[in-house]
Structure formats: C-alpha cells, structure tokens
Amino acid sequence: MLILGIETSCDETAASILKKDGKSLSVLSNVVSSQVKIHAKWGGVVPNLAAREHLKNIIPVISQSFIEAGIKPAELDLVAVTQGPGLIPALMVGVGATKTLSYVWKKPLLGIHHIEGHIYANFIAPQRDKIKFPVLCLVVSGGHTQLVLMKKHLRYEIIGQTLDDAAGEAFDKVARILGLGYPGGPIVSAMAQKVAKNKYKILKEKLPRPMLKSNNLNFSFSGLKTAVLYLAKRNEKLLKNKIFIQEVCHEFQQSAIDVLIAKTILAVKKHCPKTVMLAGGVSANQELRKQLGLAMGKNFSRILYQTPDINYSIDNAAMIATAGFYRYRFTKNKKSLLENWKNITASAELKL
Ligand code: KG4
Ligand code: ZN
C-alpha cells in the first residue's frame, strides 16, 4: 500500500510517501520545506505569511516526494492530510491541495489530527510490533502538552494537560526573553547542554517546578516562563554573559523536564500502561528523552519506553501518512473515502 501524507498546519510544508507491505513499513520519501528563517524575523509564526509560503512550496514539495520515492501518483492507494488543529490559513493550503488531488486522481482521502500524527510517528519505528496497549503518550509540542491514554488504536483519552502554555511554547518564550531567537527549543537545549550538571558558576537561584506536587496530571508552564522573565529583569547586566544565559537555559530546561517526568510517572502509576511513548516537537529534546528513559527504567523496567526517530519528532508528513495508514486500516467503508474530499475542512480547534 502506498500513502501520500501532507502537512501544512504551521510553518513546515511537508510531503511524504510511505510504503506498507505486509509487516514492513518504509518511508520512501520525507520532504520538509521549513519557513523558520522567514518567521524568525517576527519572533514567531505569522499565519498569513505561512500560508503564502505553503502556497509557493506545496506543489514542488509534493512533486519532490514522488521523485525521491520513485513512484507515480497513479500507484497511490491513499492520500492523508493534516486537517487540524493549527493555523487556518496554513491548514487550508494543504487541505485544499489534497482535496483537489484526491478528486482528480480518484484516490481515497483521509483527514488526520496533527497530534494523532505526532503520536503515530512512534509507529514508524522498526520495533512498532513491540508496542502494546494500553499506551500512555506524553505529547509535548509547540501548541500541546498532554498525557494521552490509548486503550487501542485511534482511541484517545486525555488524562492530563497544560492549564496554560504548552511546553514548546515555554521554550520559545524563554528564548525570546533571553534574546536567543526563534524557534526556542533547539537553541535553549543547545545552550543548556554546555553546562555540566550541577556546576552553576553564576546562577545562584533555582526556578520553580510548577505543579510538581499537585497530585494530578495537569501541567502549568506560564509561571515558569514568568519566573525566567523576572530572573532576567533582576540580572539585566548578566544577560550579555554567555555562561549566565547557558545556566538559565539549563535550569529552565531541567525544571520543565522534572515536571514532565514526574507527571508521566504519576500517570503510569494511576493507569498501568504497557507502553510509554513520547511525541511532538519537544520530544526532539535529548535530555528529556534520556531522563524520561532513565526514570522509566528505574521505576518500571517492564514497561516499553518508545521515542520517535528524531526526524519524525518535529513536524513532518511521514507521521501523517502513518496515521493515515492506521485510520484506513480501521475504516469499514473504505469506498466512501473516494468521496471524502466533499467532507474535509480545515479546523483550527479539531479535537483528538
Ligand atoms: O511539534 P512541533 O514541530 O510543532 C507543533 O506542533 O507545535 O513542535 C514545535 C515545538 C517548538 O515550540 C520548538 O521550540 C520545540 O517544539 N522544540 C524543542 C526542541 N526542538 C523543537 N523543544 C525543546 N528541545 C528541542 N530540542
Ligand atoms: Zn507538531
């Protein structure tokens, strides 16, 4: 089975072709055109600018995905597109393009939830057959921070979530406060990495670990971001000092990681999953991957700990094609998907 996946929910125009043949699954192409440089000037993603770039790039990106995969549109079995949530002007480009392609090529079309895509990035991994339900997934992206319990494929129960900012958003805002540019996650984590553990030379204060001991599964990152803001204001003269900035990044990152791990461990205790997974852009953070892995190994060595390949952590279309495969597999009336272009709309607030 050959699936074309398309993703345009934020600032990446992405197309991927996935091949599922019996037990084997291979990503034949994974093309991502990033707009990071364009939005960096504005300190965040500008929706209309994003839409204009998607419009410019969508056809070249799709056509490149076919060239790299070495297949023709006629050979496709399914088209899957991110339907939401995300920026409406951006989503509409991908949704509009795939509706047209589905109609013209006479191929079934499926709309995919962006977070479902992130979760299914874990099913690209060769060890996907070892993933057993119930699955607990810690979703950490620029727009979402959720603990999602899956008792079976495509069934999601949100058992915890952020009450304000998402984890990725906090990384981005802290980077802005410290004058480090956009997107913040990769920059803050690179800065943090330069600090040897517990070796702060200049920073004398600790940042809060919000809701760490709240005994529920919710998160809050807005207070942590504000604490960094006040810390920066109190130490204005030190903001030019690289060592100080690295130490603040390390302390902030460790605070976020401590809370994310503590809540995940609490969720495991409450819900007894057989697999724990990580998903979303912040899952590219090496420290989070490593420290959650260590905590899982220490507390629950019999539970499988699964992380997506780093290429499939941040926004991409291979994850959308993979989620498309599983949705297609569990769709009873597959023929109806040929007419699905009539039903699919872009939805900013789509529910999982
Ligand atoms: O999933 P994603 O690519 O887009 C959304 O669905 O939002 O996630 C983007 C977020 C951004 O906030 C970015 O700063 C963060 O993921 N991010 C990271 C890292 N790489 C990306 N956060 C922490 N550490 C990273 N290495
Ligand atoms: Zn994403």
PDB file of C-alpha atoms and ligand atoms in Angstrom, residues 7 9-12 85-86 114-115 118 139-144 166-173 175 182-190 252-253 279-288 310 312-316 319, ligand 1:
ATOM      1  CA  GLU A   7       1.323  18.514   6.481  1.00  0.00           C
ATOM      2  CA  SER A   9      -0.508  23.119   9.913  1.00  0.00           C
ATOM      3  CA  CYS A  10       2.210  25.574  10.971  1.00  0.00           C
ATOM      4  CA  ASP A  11       5.487  26.665   9.360  1.00  0.00           C
ATOM      5  CA  GLU A  12       6.603  23.463   7.626  1.00  0.00           C
ATOM      6  CA  PRO A  85      -5.540  21.831  14.738  1.00  0.00           C
ATOM      7  CA  GLY A  86      -3.242  24.592  13.550  1.00  0.00           C
ATOM      8  CA  HIS A 114      -1.975  16.789  13.853  1.00  0.00           C
ATOM      9  CA  ILE A 115      -1.391  15.287  17.318  1.00  0.00           C
ATOM     10  CA  HIS A 118       2.783  13.031  16.212  1.00  0.00           C
ATOM     11  CA  VAL A 139       2.624  14.786  23.889  1.00  0.00           C
ATOM     12  CA  VAL A 140       4.871  17.847  24.011  1.00  0.00           C
ATOM     13  CA  SER A 141       4.720  20.268  21.102  1.00  0.00           C
ATOM     14  CA  GLY A 142       4.529  23.994  20.427  1.00  0.00           C
ATOM     15  CA  GLY A 143       0.753  24.032  20.907  1.00  0.00           C
ATOM     16  CA  HIS A 144       0.046  20.995  23.114  1.00  0.00           C
ATOM     17  CA  ALA A 166       2.440  24.347  26.129  1.00  0.00           C
ATOM     18  CA  ALA A 167       5.956  23.076  26.895  1.00  0.00           C
ATOM     19  CA  GLY A 168       7.304  24.061  23.457  1.00  0.00           C
ATOM     20  CA  GLU A 169       5.703  27.482  23.782  1.00  0.00           C
ATOM     21  CA  ALA A 170       7.556  27.959  27.091  1.00  0.00           C
ATOM     22  CA  PHE A 171      10.870  27.062  25.395  1.00  0.00           C
ATOM     23  CA  ASP A 172      10.082  29.593  22.639  1.00  0.00           C
ATOM     24  CA  LYS A 173       9.103  32.356  25.097  1.00  0.00           C
ATOM     25  CA  ALA A 175      14.373  32.016  24.222  1.00  0.00           C
ATOM     26  CA  TYR A 182      13.127  31.585  17.224  1.00  0.00           C
ATOM     27  CA  PRO A 183      12.338  28.679  17.487  1.00  0.00           C
ATOM     28  CA  GLY A 184      13.474  28.486  21.085  1.00  0.00           C
ATOM     29  CA  GLY A 185      13.546  24.753  21.777  1.00  0.00           C
ATOM     30  CA  PRO A 186      16.659  23.776  19.831  1.00  0.00           C
ATOM     31  CA  ILE A 187      18.555  26.943  20.902  1.00  0.00           C
ATOM     32  CA  VAL A 188      17.673  26.666  24.609  1.00  0.00           C
ATOM     33  CA  SER A 189      18.579  22.972  24.674  1.00  0.00           C
ATOM     34  CA  ALA A 190      21.897  23.602  22.864  1.00  0.00           C
ATOM     35  CA  PHE A 252      14.678  26.252  32.877  1.00  0.00           C
ATOM     36  CA  GLN A 253      15.007  23.075  30.809  1.00  0.00           C
ATOM     37  CA  ALA A 279       5.599  12.640  20.875  1.00  0.00           C
ATOM     38  CA  GLY A 280       5.693  16.191  19.464  1.00  0.00           C
ATOM     39  CA  GLY A 281       8.433  18.699  18.664  1.00  0.00           C
ATOM     40  CA  VAL A 282       9.801  18.850  22.226  1.00  0.00           C
ATOM     41  CA  SER A 283      10.445  15.089  22.003  1.00  0.00           C
ATOM     42  CA  ALA A 284      13.490  16.124  19.922  1.00  0.00           C
ATOM     43  CA  ASN A 285      14.998  17.276  23.230  1.00  0.00           C
ATOM     44  CA  GLN A 286      17.791  14.808  24.018  1.00  0.00           C
ATOM     45  CA  GLU A 287      17.758  15.453  27.780  1.00  0.00           C
ATOM     46  CA  LEU A 288      14.017  14.819  28.017  1.00  0.00           C
ATOM     47  CA  ILE A 310      14.411  12.427  15.736  1.00  0.00           C
ATOM     48  CA  TYR A 312       9.851  12.354  12.926  1.00  0.00           C
ATOM     49  CA  SER A 313       9.756  14.315  16.208  1.00  0.00           C
ATOM     50  CA  ILE A 314       9.273  17.763  14.725  1.00  0.00           C
ATOM     51  CA  ASP A 315       6.578  18.462  12.127  1.00  0.00           C
ATOM     52  CA  ASN A 316       6.774  16.154   9.120  1.00  0.00           C
ATOM     53  CA  MET A 319       3.793  10.801  10.639  1.00  0.00           C
TER      54      MET A 319
HETATM   55  O1  KG4 B   1       5.526  19.552  17.016  1.00  0.00           O
HETATM   56  P1  KG4 B   1       6.174  20.790  16.565  1.00  0.00           P
HETATM   57  O2  KG4 B   1       7.229  20.688  15.489  1.00  0.00           O
HETATM   58  O3  KG4 B   1       5.106  21.826  16.105  1.00  0.00           O
HETATM   59  C1  KG4 B   1       3.857  21.902  16.766  1.00  0.00           C
HETATM   60  O4  KG4 B   1       3.021  21.011  16.537  1.00  0.00           O
HETATM   61  O5  KG4 B   1       3.737  22.822  17.595  1.00  0.00           O
HETATM   62  O6  KG4 B   1       6.806  21.460  17.856  1.00  0.00           O
HETATM   63  C2  KG4 B   1       7.466  22.663  17.800  1.00  0.00           C
HETATM   64  C3  KG4 B   1       7.950  22.994  19.179  1.00  0.00           C
HETATM   65  C4  KG4 B   1       8.533  24.405  19.258  1.00  0.00           C
HETATM   66  O7  KG4 B   1       7.975  25.050  20.373  1.00  0.00           O
HETATM   67  C5  KG4 B   1      10.018  24.132  19.448  1.00  0.00           C
HETATM   68  O8  KG4 B   1      10.652  25.149  20.191  1.00  0.00           O
HETATM   69  C6  KG4 B   1      10.007  22.806  20.181  1.00  0.00           C
HETATM   70  O9  KG4 B   1       8.969  22.076  19.577  1.00  0.00           O
HETATM   71  N1  KG4 B   1      11.274  22.082  20.052  1.00  0.00           N
HETATM   72  C7  KG4 B   1      12.057  21.773  21.095  1.00  0.00           C
HETATM   73  C8  KG4 B   1      13.211  21.158  20.546  1.00  0.00           C
HETATM   74  N2  KG4 B   1      13.066  21.087  19.190  1.00  0.00           N
HETATM   75  C9  KG4 B   1      11.856  21.658  18.907  1.00  0.00           C
HETATM   76  N3  KG4 B   1      11.908  21.987  22.406  1.00  0.00           N
HETATM   77  C10 KG4 B   1      12.892  21.582  23.229  1.00  0.00           C
HETATM   78  N4  KG4 B   1      14.023  20.988  22.789  1.00  0.00           N
HETATM   79  C11 KG4 B   1      14.221  20.751  21.473  1.00  0.00           C
HETATM   80  N5  KG4 B   1      15.350  20.170  21.064  1.00  0.00           N
END
